[in-house]
PDB file of C-alpha atoms and ligand atoms in Angstrom:
ATOM      1  CA  MET A  20     -13.163 -16.711  -4.120  1.00 69.00           C
ATOM      2  CA  ALA A  21     -13.988 -14.247  -2.023  1.00 90.00           C
ATOM      3  CA  ALA A  22     -11.140 -11.755  -3.233  1.00 98.00           C
ATOM      4  CA  ALA A  23     -10.486  -9.568  -6.326  1.00 98.00           C
ATOM      5  CA  LEU A  24      -8.228  -9.786  -7.967  1.00 98.00           C
ATOM      6  CA  LEU A  25      -4.955  -7.147  -8.603  1.00 98.00           C
ATOM      7  CA  ASP A  26      -4.017  -7.687 -11.136  1.00 98.00           C
ATOM      8  CA  GLY A  27       0.014  -5.850 -11.234  1.00 98.00           C
ATOM      9  CA  LYS A  28       0.361  -6.693 -14.526  1.00 98.00           C
ATOM     10  CA  ALA A  29      -2.499  -5.424 -17.068  1.00 98.00           C
ATOM     11  CA  LEU A  30      -1.576  -2.022 -14.237  1.00 98.00           C
ATOM     12  CA  ALA A  31       1.922  -2.120 -15.430  1.00 98.00           C
ATOM     13  CA  ALA A  32       1.065  -2.456 -19.010  1.00 98.00           C
ATOM     14  CA  ARG A  33      -1.292   0.745 -17.870  1.00 98.00           C
ATOM     15  CA  ILE A  34       1.208   2.640 -16.324  1.00 98.00           C
ATOM     16  CA  GLN A  35       4.025   1.987 -19.070  1.00 98.00           C
ATOM     17  CA  ALA A  36       1.555   3.045 -22.184  1.00 98.00           C
ATOM     18  CA  GLU A  37       1.975   6.751 -19.843  1.00 98.00           C
ATOM     19  CA  ILE A  38       5.445   6.766 -19.345  1.00 98.00           C
ATOM     20  CA  ALA A  39       5.786   6.160 -23.458  1.00 98.00           C
ATOM     21  CA  GLU A  40       3.919   8.714 -23.621  1.00 98.00           C
ATOM     22  CA  GLU A  41       5.810  10.826 -21.873  1.00 98.00           C
ATOM     23  CA  VAL A  42       9.106  10.241 -22.492  1.00 98.00           C
ATOM     24  CA  ARG A  43       7.707  10.845 -26.236  1.00 98.00           C
ATOM     25  CA  ALA A  44       7.034  13.996 -25.858  1.00 98.00           C
ATOM     26  CA  PHE A  45      10.149  14.694 -23.416  1.00 98.00           C
ATOM     27  CA  THR A  46      12.837  13.565 -26.792  1.00 98.00           C
ATOM     28  CA  ALA A  47       9.816  15.834 -28.694  1.00 97.00           C
ATOM     29  CA  GLN A  48      10.607  18.787 -26.375  1.00 96.00           C
ATOM     30  CA  MET A  49      13.969  18.460 -25.381  1.00 95.00           C
ATOM     31  CA  HIS A  50      15.669  16.209 -27.548  1.00 96.00           C
ATOM     32  CA  VAL A  51      17.545  13.767 -25.216  1.00 97.00           C
ATOM     33  CA  THR A  52      16.721   9.750 -24.772  1.00 98.00           C
ATOM     34  CA  PRO A  53      15.841   9.037 -21.819  1.00 98.00           C
ATOM     35  CA  CYS A  54      18.725   6.488 -21.130  1.00 98.00           C
ATOM     36  CA  LEU A  55      19.545   3.505 -17.993  1.00 98.00           C
ATOM     37  CA  ALA A  56      22.324   1.808 -17.827  1.00 98.00           C
ATOM     38  CA  ALA A  57      22.225  -1.697 -15.851  1.00 98.00           C
ATOM     39  CA  VAL A  58      25.203  -2.791 -14.377  1.00 98.00           C
ATOM     40  CA  LEU A  59      26.055  -7.503 -13.801  1.00 98.00           C
ATOM     41  CA  VAL A  60      28.540  -8.559 -11.727  1.00 98.00           C
ATOM     42  CA  GLY A  61      29.140 -12.741 -11.714  1.00 97.00           C
ATOM     43  CA  GLU A  62      27.084 -14.592 -13.414  1.00 94.00           C
ATOM     44  CA  ASN A  63      23.476 -15.183 -10.845  1.00 94.00           C
ATOM     45  CA  PRO A  64      20.646 -16.345 -13.305  1.00 94.00           C
ATOM     46  CA  ALA A  65      17.667 -14.304 -11.614  1.00 93.00           C
ATOM     47  CA  SER A  66      20.143 -10.981 -12.062  1.00 96.00           C
ATOM     48  CA  GLU A  67      20.927 -12.723 -15.399  1.00 96.00           C
ATOM     49  CA  VAL A  68      16.701 -12.878 -15.675  1.00 95.00           C
ATOM     50  CA  TYR A  69      15.907  -8.975 -14.187  1.00 95.00           C
ATOM     51  CA  VAL A  70      17.916  -7.549 -16.099  1.00 97.00           C
ATOM     52  CA  ARG A  71      17.035  -8.878 -19.112  1.00 97.00           C
ATOM     53  CA  ASN A  72      13.508  -8.424 -18.917  1.00 96.00           C
ATOM     54  CA  LYS A  73      14.182  -4.090 -17.002  1.00 97.00           C
ATOM     55  CA  ARG A  74      16.304  -3.446 -20.268  1.00 96.00           C
ATOM     56  CA  LEU A  75      13.846  -5.119 -21.982  1.00 97.00           C
ATOM     57  CA  ALA A  76      11.112  -3.019 -20.657  1.00 97.00           C
ATOM     58  CA  SER A  77      12.699   0.429 -21.345  1.00 98.00           C
ATOM     59  CA  GLU A  78      13.619   0.088 -24.521  1.00 96.00           C
ATOM     60  CA  ARG A  79       9.540  -1.188 -24.889  1.00 97.00           C
ATOM     61  CA  VAL A  80       9.004   2.456 -23.135  1.00 98.00           C
ATOM     62  CA  GLY A  81      11.433   4.531 -26.252  1.00 98.00           C
ATOM     63  CA  MET A  82      14.171   4.720 -23.183  1.00 98.00           C
ATOM     64  CA  THR A  83      17.973   3.094 -24.997  1.00 98.00           C
ATOM     65  CA  SER A  84      19.781   0.974 -22.203  1.00 98.00           C
ATOM     66  CA  ARG A  85      23.028  -0.568 -21.717  1.00 98.00           C
ATOM     67  CA  LEU A  86      24.159  -2.956 -19.605  1.00 98.00           C
ATOM     68  CA  ILE A  87      27.991  -3.960 -18.507  1.00 98.00           C
ATOM     69  CA  ARG A  88      28.687  -6.833 -17.283  1.00 98.00           C
ATOM     70  CA  MET A  89      31.563  -7.612 -15.109  1.00 98.00           C
ATOM     71  CA  ASP A  90      33.312 -11.530 -14.270  1.00 97.00           C
ATOM     72  CA  SER A  91      32.768 -12.278 -10.632  1.00 97.00           C
ATOM     73  CA  GLN A  92      36.332 -11.461 -10.510  1.00 98.00           C
ATOM     74  CA  THR A  93      36.501  -8.280 -10.600  1.00 98.00           C
ATOM     75  CA  SER A  94      37.123  -5.841  -7.073  1.00 97.00           C
ATOM     76  CA  GLN A  95      35.529  -3.434  -6.007  1.00 97.00           C
ATOM     77  CA  HIS A  96      37.634  -0.390  -6.969  1.00 98.00           C
ATOM     78  CA  LYS A  97      37.007  -1.801 -10.335  1.00 98.00           C
ATOM     79  CA  LEU A  98      33.496  -1.697 -10.172  1.00 98.00           C
ATOM     80  CA  LEU A  99      33.935   1.973  -7.782  1.00 98.00           C
ATOM     81  CA  ALA A 100      35.937   3.134 -11.196  1.00 98.00           C
ATOM     82  CA  LEU A 101      32.685   1.517 -13.091  1.00 98.00           C
ATOM     83  CA  VAL A 102      30.570   3.817 -11.560  1.00 98.00           C
ATOM     84  CA  ALA A 103      32.239   7.207 -11.357  1.00 98.00           C
ATOM     85  CA  GLN A 104      32.443   6.787 -14.816  1.00 98.00           C
ATOM     86  CA  LEU A 105      28.700   6.772 -15.519  1.00 98.00           C
ATOM     87  CA  ASN A 106      28.216   9.401 -13.103  1.00 98.00           C
ATOM     88  CA  ALA A 107      30.209  11.074 -15.279  1.00 98.00           C
ATOM     89  CA  ASP A 108      28.945  10.261 -18.663  1.00 98.00           C
ATOM     90  CA  THR A 109      26.506  13.146 -19.835  1.00 97.00           C
ATOM     91  CA  ALA A 110      24.400  10.201 -21.805  1.00 98.00           C
ATOM     92  CA  VAL A 111      23.440   8.329 -18.690  1.00 98.00           C
ATOM     93  CA  HIS A 112      20.794   8.616 -16.631  1.00 98.00           C
ATOM     94  CA  GLY A 113      19.494   5.872 -14.702  1.00 98.00           C
ATOM     95  CA  ILE A 114      22.101   3.777 -12.240  1.00 98.00           C
ATOM     96  CA  LEU A 115      21.743   0.307 -11.617  1.00 98.00           C
ATOM     97  CA  ILE A 116      23.420  -2.063  -9.944  1.00 98.00           C
ATOM     98  CA  GLN A 117      21.429  -5.470  -9.628  1.00 98.00           C
ATOM     99  CA  LEU A 118      22.455  -7.369  -6.556  1.00 97.00           C
ATOM    100  CA  PRO A 119      22.985  -9.410  -4.971  1.00 96.00           C
ATOM    101  CA  LEU A 120      26.896  -8.205  -5.654  1.00 98.00           C
ATOM    102  CA  PRO A 121      29.931 -10.836  -5.747  1.00 97.00           C
ATOM    103  CA  LYS A 122      31.438 -11.518  -1.939  1.00 96.00           C
ATOM    104  CA  GLN A 123      34.342  -9.387  -2.003  1.00 96.00           C
ATOM    105  CA  ILE A 124      32.730  -6.026  -3.008  1.00 98.00           C
ATOM    106  CA  ASP A 125      31.282  -3.910  -0.248  1.00 98.00           C
ATOM    107  CA  SER A 126      28.192  -3.599  -1.455  1.00 97.00           C
ATOM    108  CA  HIS A 127      26.703  -0.999   0.365  1.00 97.00           C
ATOM    109  CA  ALA A 128      30.015   1.839  -0.859  1.00 98.00           C
ATOM    110  CA  VAL A 129      29.268   1.012  -4.112  1.00 98.00           C
ATOM    111  CA  LEU A 130      25.587   2.007  -4.187  1.00 98.00           C
ATOM    112  CA  CYS A 131      26.142   5.241  -1.148  1.00 98.00           C
ATOM    113  CA  ALA A 132      28.870   5.376  -4.856  1.00 98.00           C
ATOM    114  CA  VAL A 133      26.490   6.137  -7.066  1.00 98.00           C
ATOM    115  CA  SER A 134      25.507   9.674  -8.055  1.00 98.00           C
ATOM    116  CA  PRO A 135      21.829  10.116  -5.877  1.00 98.00           C
ATOM    117  CA  LEU A 136      20.921  11.709  -8.920  1.00 98.00           C
ATOM    118  CA  LYS A 137      20.940   8.261 -11.177  1.00 98.00           C
ATOM    119  CA  ASP A 138      20.235   6.525  -8.164  1.00 98.00           C
ATOM    120  CA  VAL A 139      16.940   5.141 -10.515  1.00 98.00           C
ATOM    121  CA  ASP A 140      16.730   2.214  -7.924  1.00 98.00           C
ATOM    122  CA  ALA A 141      15.880   5.081  -4.962  1.00 98.00           C
ATOM    123  CA  PHE A 142      19.360   2.689  -2.507  1.00 98.00           C
ATOM    124  CA  HIS A 143      22.204   5.710  -1.541  1.00 98.00           C
ATOM    125  CA  PRO A 144      21.202   7.297   1.936  1.00 98.00           C
ATOM    126  CA  GLU A 145      20.260  11.383   0.452  1.00 98.00           C
ATOM    127  CA  ASN A 146      17.267   8.928  -1.483  1.00 98.00           C
ATOM    128  CA  VAL A 147      17.149   7.267   1.391  1.00 98.00           C
ATOM    129  CA  GLY A 148      16.924  10.190   4.039  1.00 98.00           C
ATOM    130  CA  LEU A 149      14.247  12.340   0.797  1.00 98.00           C
ATOM    131  CA  LEU A 150      12.196   9.487   1.538  1.00 98.00           C
ATOM    132  CA  VAL A 151      12.191   9.653   5.072  1.00 98.00           C
ATOM    133  CA  GLN A 152      11.567  13.830   5.091  1.00 97.00           C
ATOM    134  CA  GLY A 153       8.654  12.478   3.031  1.00 95.00           C
ATOM    135  CA  THR A 154       9.797  14.525  -0.112  1.00 96.00           C
ATOM    136  CA  PRO A 155      10.914  11.866  -2.129  1.00 97.00           C
ATOM    137  CA  ARG A 156      13.765  12.015  -4.847  1.00 97.00           C
ATOM    138  CA  PHE A 157      12.994   8.683  -6.186  1.00 98.00           C
ATOM    139  CA  ALA A 158      11.404   5.598  -4.448  1.00 97.00           C
ATOM    140  CA  PRO A 159      11.926   2.368  -4.522  1.00 97.00           C
ATOM    141  CA  CYS A 160      10.522   0.474  -7.422  1.00 98.00           C
ATOM    142  CA  THR A 161       9.095  -2.793  -5.100  1.00 98.00           C
ATOM    143  CA  PRO A 162       7.134   0.109  -2.697  1.00 98.00           C
ATOM    144  CA  TYR A 163       6.774   2.472  -4.970  1.00 98.00           C
ATOM    145  CA  GLY A 164       5.266  -0.197  -7.763  1.00 98.00           C
ATOM    146  CA  VAL A 165       2.531  -1.943  -4.172  1.00 98.00           C
ATOM    147  CA  GLN A 166       1.787   2.149  -3.415  1.00 98.00           C
ATOM    148  CA  GLN A 167       0.854   2.309  -7.330  1.00 98.00           C
ATOM    149  CA  LEU A 168      -0.888  -0.129  -7.396  1.00 98.00           C
ATOM    150  CA  LEU A 169      -3.111   0.724  -3.828  1.00 98.00           C
ATOM    151  CA  ILE A 170      -4.040   3.771  -5.170  1.00 98.00           C
ATOM    152  CA  ARG A 171      -4.899   2.748  -8.550  1.00 98.00           C
ATOM    153  CA  SER A 172      -6.469  -0.160  -6.927  1.00 98.00           C
ATOM    154  CA  GLY A 173      -9.144   2.298  -5.207  1.00 98.00           C
ATOM    155  CA  ILE A 174      -7.270   0.365  -2.345  1.00 98.00           C
ATOM    156  CA  GLU A 175      -8.080   3.416   0.247  1.00 98.00           C
ATOM    157  CA  THR A 176      -4.641   4.268   2.536  1.00 98.00           C
ATOM    158  CA  ALA A 177      -6.174   7.090   5.033  1.00 98.00           C
ATOM    159  CA  GLY A 178      -6.413   5.855   8.224  1.00 98.00           C
ATOM    160  CA  ARG A 179      -6.281   2.460   7.782  1.00 98.00           C
ATOM    161  CA  HIS A 180      -3.835  -0.176   9.205  1.00 98.00           C
ATOM    162  CA  ALA A 181      -1.437  -1.465   7.208  1.00 99.00           C
ATOM    163  CA  VAL A 182       0.992  -4.087   8.070  1.00 99.00           C
ATOM    164  CA  VAL A 183       4.721  -4.420   6.882  1.00 99.00           C
ATOM    165  CA  LEU A 184       6.100  -7.928   7.052  1.00 98.00           C
ATOM    166  CA  GLY A 185       9.609  -7.525   6.428  1.00 98.00           C
ATOM    167  CA  ARG A 186      12.217  -5.552   7.352  1.00 98.00           C
ATOM    168  CA  SER A 187      14.705  -4.602   4.183  1.00 98.00           C
ATOM    169  CA  ASP A 188      15.660  -1.436   3.059  1.00 97.00           C
ATOM    170  CA  ILE A 189      14.560  -2.818  -1.060  1.00 97.00           C
ATOM    171  CA  VAL A 190      11.180  -3.650   0.370  1.00 98.00           C
ATOM    172  CA  GLY A 191       9.203  -3.448   3.478  1.00 98.00           C
ATOM    173  CA  LYS A 192      11.297  -0.393   5.488  1.00 98.00           C
ATOM    174  CA  PRO A 193      10.806   1.480   2.547  1.00 98.00           C
ATOM    175  CA  MET A 194       7.521   0.113   2.123  1.00 98.00           C
ATOM    176  CA  ALA A 195       6.102   1.597   5.790  1.00 98.00           C
ATOM    177  CA  ASN A 196       7.799   4.970   4.775  1.00 98.00           C
ATOM    178  CA  LEU A 197       5.479   5.285   1.592  1.00 98.00           C
ATOM    179  CA  LEU A 198       2.097   4.577   3.267  1.00 98.00           C
ATOM    180  CA  VAL A 199       3.273   6.699   6.269  1.00 98.00           C
ATOM    181  CA  GLN A 200       3.736   9.598   4.679  1.00 97.00           C
ATOM    182  CA  ARG A 201       0.786  12.452   3.412  1.00 97.00           C
ATOM    183  CA  GLY A 202      -0.468  11.879   0.916  1.00 97.00           C
ATOM    184  CA  PRO A 203      -2.939  10.055  -1.863  1.00 98.00           C
ATOM    185  CA  GLY A 204      -1.686   6.671  -1.268  1.00 98.00           C
ATOM    186  CA  GLY A 205      -0.887   7.282   2.965  1.00 98.00           C
ATOM    187  CA  ASP A 206      -1.731   7.978   5.632  1.00 98.00           C
ATOM    188  CA  ALA A 207      -1.994   4.450   7.213  1.00 98.00           C
ATOM    189  CA  THR A 208      -1.329   3.574  10.870  1.00 98.00           C
ATOM    190  CA  VAL A 209       1.891   1.126  10.487  1.00 98.00           C
ATOM    191  CA  THR A 210       3.305  -1.756  11.905  1.00 98.00           C
ATOM    192  CA  ILE A 211       6.527  -2.893  10.580  1.00 98.00           C
ATOM    193  CA  CYS A 212       6.971  -6.993  12.302  1.00 98.00           C
ATOM    194  CA  HIS A 213       9.875  -8.391  12.053  1.00 97.00           C
ATOM    195  CA  SER A 214      12.034 -12.362  11.926  1.00 96.00           C
ATOM    196  CA  LYS A 215      11.951 -11.440  16.075  1.00 98.00           C
ATOM    197  CA  THR A 216       8.488 -10.380  16.356  1.00 98.00           C
ATOM    198  CA  ARG A 217       6.031 -11.635  19.026  1.00 98.00           C
ATOM    199  CA  ASP A 218       2.788 -13.268  18.378  1.00 98.00           C
ATOM    200  CA  LEU A 219       3.125 -12.314  14.903  1.00 98.00           C
ATOM    201  CA  ALA A 220      -1.005 -13.787  13.736  1.00 98.00           C
ATOM    202  CA  ALA A 221      -2.852 -10.966  16.308  1.00 98.00           C
ATOM    203  CA  ILE A 222      -0.954  -8.098  14.694  1.00 98.00           C
ATOM    204  CA  THR A 223      -1.753  -9.547  11.194  1.00 98.00           C
ATOM    205  CA  ARG A 224      -4.699 -10.264  11.683  1.00 98.00           C
ATOM    206  CA  GLN A 225      -5.077  -6.834  12.611  1.00 98.00           C
ATOM    207  CA  ALA A 226      -4.295  -5.714   8.785  1.00 99.00           C
ATOM    208  CA  ASP A 227      -6.743  -3.557   6.557  1.00 99.00           C
ATOM    209  CA  ILE A 228      -3.325  -3.709   4.520  1.00 99.00           C
ATOM    210  CA  LEU A 229      -0.905  -6.531   4.625  1.00 99.00           C
ATOM    211  CA  ILE A 230       1.900  -6.691   3.157  1.00 98.00           C
ATOM    212  CA  ALA A 231       3.854  -9.411   2.426  1.00 98.00           C
ATOM    213  CA  ALA A 232       8.335  -9.125   2.161  1.00 98.00           C
ATOM    214  CA  ILE A 233       9.813 -11.922   4.071  1.00 97.00           C
ATOM    215  CA  GLY A 234      11.598 -14.004   1.155  1.00 97.00           C
ATOM    216  CA  GLN A 235       9.815 -17.247   3.428  1.00 97.00           C
ATOM    217  CA  ALA A 236       7.495 -19.343   0.521  1.00 98.00           C
ATOM    218  CA  GLN A 237       3.528 -19.229   1.236  1.00 98.00           C
ATOM    219  CA  PHE A 238       3.416 -17.830   5.028  1.00 98.00           C
ATOM    220  CA  VAL A 239       0.507 -16.193   5.697  1.00 98.00           C
ATOM    221  CA  LYS A 240      -1.742 -18.439   6.908  1.00 98.00           C
ATOM    222  CA  ALA A 241      -5.786 -18.070   5.623  1.00 98.00           C
ATOM    223  CA  ASP A 242      -6.292 -17.284  10.321  1.00 98.00           C
ATOM    224  CA  MET A 243      -3.742 -14.531   9.361  1.00 98.00           C
ATOM    225  CA  VAL A 244      -6.276 -12.023   7.627  1.00 98.00           C
ATOM    226  CA  LYS A 245      -8.677 -10.332   8.826  1.00 98.00           C
ATOM    227  CA  PRO A 246     -12.103 -10.745   6.557  1.00 98.00           C
ATOM    228  CA  GLY A 247     -11.831  -7.872   3.983  1.00 98.00           C
ATOM    229  CA  ALA A 248      -8.489  -7.167   3.793  1.00 98.00           C
ATOM    230  CA  ALA A 249      -5.736  -6.040   0.445  1.00 98.00           C
ATOM    231  CA  VAL A 250      -3.092  -8.334   0.927  1.00 99.00           C
ATOM    232  CA  VAL A 251       0.168  -7.393  -1.373  1.00 99.00           C
ATOM    233  CA  ASP A 252       2.244 -10.410  -1.887  1.00 98.00           C
ATOM    234  CA  VAL A 253       5.695  -9.358  -3.100  1.00 98.00           C
ATOM    235  CA  GLY A 254       7.184 -12.805  -2.395  1.00 97.00           C
ATOM    236  CA  MET A 255       8.692 -14.866  -5.197  1.00 95.00           C
ATOM    237  CA  ASN A 256       9.227 -18.322  -4.010  1.00 96.00           C
ATOM    238  CA  ARG A 257      10.635 -21.201  -5.771  1.00 94.00           C
ATOM    239  CA  LEU A 258       9.885 -24.612  -4.473  1.00 95.00           C
ATOM    240  CA  ASP A 259      11.016 -27.787  -4.523  1.00 95.00           C
ATOM    241  CA  SER A 260       8.641 -28.925  -7.146  1.00 96.00           C
ATOM    242  CA  GLY A 261       9.774 -25.464  -9.381  1.00 94.00           C
ATOM    243  CA  LYS A 262       7.190 -23.781  -9.074  1.00 95.00           C
ATOM    244  CA  LEU A 263       6.345 -19.765  -8.056  1.00 95.00           C
ATOM    245  CA  VAL A 264       5.032 -18.720  -5.541  1.00 98.00           C
ATOM    246  CA  GLY A 265       4.952 -16.070  -2.744  1.00 98.00           C
ATOM    247  CA  ASP A 266       5.147 -14.945   0.558  1.00 98.00           C
ATOM    248  CA  VAL A 267       0.927 -15.414   0.806  1.00 98.00           C
ATOM    249  CA  ASP A 268      -1.284 -19.506   0.758  1.00 98.00           C
ATOM    250  CA  PHE A 269      -2.578 -17.743  -2.487  1.00 98.00           C
ATOM    251  CA  ASP A 270      -5.416 -20.181  -2.411  1.00 98.00           C
ATOM    252  CA  ALA A 271      -6.360 -20.235   1.343  1.00 98.00           C
ATOM    253  CA  VAL A 272      -5.848 -16.734   1.525  1.00 98.00           C
ATOM    254  CA  LYS A 273      -8.084 -15.321  -0.986  1.00 98.00           C
ATOM    255  CA  GLU A 274     -10.832 -17.010   0.030  1.00 98.00           C
ATOM    256  CA  VAL A 275     -11.204 -15.703   3.464  1.00 98.00           C
ATOM    257  CA  ALA A 276      -8.789 -11.482   1.968  1.00 98.00           C
ATOM    258  CA  GLY A 277     -10.557  -8.349  -0.122  1.00 98.00           C
ATOM    259  CA  HIS A 278      -8.325  -8.294  -2.358  1.00 98.00           C
ATOM    260  CA  ILE A 279      -5.336 -10.133  -3.900  1.00 98.00           C
ATOM    261  CA  THR A 280      -2.244 -10.327  -5.351  1.00 98.00           C
ATOM    262  CA  PRO A 281      -1.272 -13.405  -7.269  1.00 98.00           C
ATOM    263  CA  VAL A 282       2.489 -15.091  -7.674  1.00 98.00           C
ATOM    264  CA  PRO A 283       3.580 -14.116 -10.223  1.00 96.00           C
ATOM    265  CA  GLY A 284       0.968 -11.651 -12.589  1.00 97.00           C
ATOM    266  CA  GLY A 285       1.445  -8.961  -8.814  1.00 98.00           C
ATOM    267  CA  VAL A 286       4.225  -6.688  -7.571  1.00 98.00           C
ATOM    268  CA  GLY A 287       6.799  -7.983  -9.902  1.00 96.00           C
ATOM    269  CA  PRO A 288       5.495  -5.675 -13.477  1.00 97.00           C
ATOM    270  CA  LEU A 289       5.493  -3.285 -10.541  1.00 98.00           C
ATOM    271  CA  THR A 290       8.806  -3.552  -9.447  1.00 98.00           C
ATOM    272  CA  VAL A 291       9.734  -2.856 -13.631  1.00 97.00           C
ATOM    273  CA  THR A 292       7.217  -0.411 -14.030  1.00 98.00           C
ATOM    274  CA  MET A 293       8.497   1.772 -11.257  1.00 98.00           C
ATOM    275  CA  LEU A 294      12.719   1.434 -12.335  1.00 98.00           C
ATOM    276  CA  LEU A 295      11.863   3.169 -16.307  1.00 98.00           C
ATOM    277  CA  LYS A 296       9.439   5.799 -14.404  1.00 98.00           C
ATOM    278  CA  ASN A 297      12.441   6.785 -12.037  1.00 98.00           C
ATOM    279  CA  THR A 298      14.361   6.168 -14.877  1.00 98.00           C
ATOM    280  CA  LEU A 299      12.096   9.591 -16.910  1.00 98.00           C
ATOM    281  CA  SER A 300      12.713  11.465 -13.613  1.00 98.00           C
ATOM    282  CA  ALA A 301      15.977  11.272 -13.470  1.00 98.00           C
ATOM    283  CA  ALA A 302      16.097  12.216 -17.351  1.00 98.00           C
ATOM    284  CA  ILE A 303      13.923  14.749 -16.718  1.00 98.00           C
ATOM    285  CA  LEU A 304      15.939  16.117 -13.231  1.00 97.00           C
ATOM    286  CA  SER A 305      19.213  15.996 -15.198  1.00 97.00           C
ATOM    287  CA  ALA A 306      18.285  17.947 -18.593  1.00 95.00           C
ATOM    288  CA  VAL A 307      15.673  20.669 -16.161  1.00 90.00           C
ATOM    289  CA  LYS A 308      19.560  21.134 -14.216  1.00 87.00           C
ATOM    290  CA  ARG A 309      21.275  21.655 -17.470  1.00 88.00           C
ATOM    291  CA  ASP A 310      19.164  24.400 -18.686  1.00 86.00           C
ATOM    292  CA  LEU A 311      19.896  26.369 -15.571  1.00 85.00           C
ATOM    293  CA  LEU A 312      22.991  25.982 -15.972  1.00 84.00           C
ATOM    294  CA  ASN A 313      22.867  27.866 -19.574  1.00 79.00           C
ATOM    295  CA  THR A 314      20.831  30.012 -19.511  1.00 59.00           C
ATOM    296  CA  ASP A 315      22.476  31.898 -16.297  1.00 53.00           C
TER     297      ASP A 315
HETATM  298  N1  LIG B  19      17.673  -7.634  -6.280  1.00 84.54           N
HETATM  299  C1  LIG B  19      17.133  -7.945  -6.486  1.00 84.54           C
HETATM  300  N2  LIG B  19      16.289  -6.422  -5.481  1.00 84.54           N
HETATM  301  C2  LIG B  19      16.922  -5.778  -6.223  1.00 84.54           C
HETATM  302  C3  LIG B  19      16.044  -4.297  -7.306  1.00 84.54           C
HETATM  303  O1  LIG B  19      15.360  -3.873  -6.722  1.00 84.54           O
HETATM  304  N3  LIG B  19      17.328  -3.758  -7.770  1.00 84.54           N
HETATM  305  C4  LIG B  19      18.400  -3.954  -7.659  1.00 84.54           C
HETATM  306  N4  LIG B  19      19.410  -3.561  -8.383  1.00 84.54           N
HETATM  307  N5  LIG B  19      18.904  -5.116  -7.254  1.00 84.54           N
HETATM  308  C5  LIG B  19      17.976  -6.257  -7.116  1.00 84.54           C
END
């Protein structure tokens, strides 16, 4: 194997230990325990697992978590009423609406209803706008995790060509926005590729950093990768055999790349970790706001 493995699981454990220490200091000083409220609508098995992992991780770093379940027939009106209640609850700092939502619900309307100050997924248009302007309040968890992985693995982004495969609102677009920003983990020259991109392989072969987030099992082949490139796989696909694989053909690409993330154990654990980071940031924002309001 030519490529060095980017061990997201080990890095996530390190960052979570740092967050646990920050939570301890914050709670001791402010007498507030950061709290994440997760909303789960319906019975999607994958969502069940994701939410359980997020709650377990938040408790591991000393936060509290709440789970609010709603049945799959829940109306938009009822879900919006719940969001309003969580927005107004001063004991809740972060609100996570697990996606996807059932089809009778307008997801965009629900995500827009979450208070931007509690929007730890960074999906609210105000937070998207702040990110695009280069002054993020919260960064979306998966791209933020990928950026931390690059920074902490010593992979230079400044002046290098980063190619993002995929233009989703959750990963592709915010990933490109983070990479193009000024500062550590940024200053890259960024190309976004998608299903209408012509001669995709010719573009991916130019990438010093290739980020795959298209949701197609083992789509990125060895001949699409420049020798020595850093390849980050955001994909999570289950083959008919039951095996979990990413968007990158790992066994072939690892012989060409300089660095590569495994699936599982790459980006996934970092997504959860950055959600914790955002929840702590939301609790800090809330405490600062409270103190400002109390002291004048
Ligand atoms: N469903 C798939 N990815 C995500 C995510 O990052 N956040 C939420 N809330 N739901 C998701």
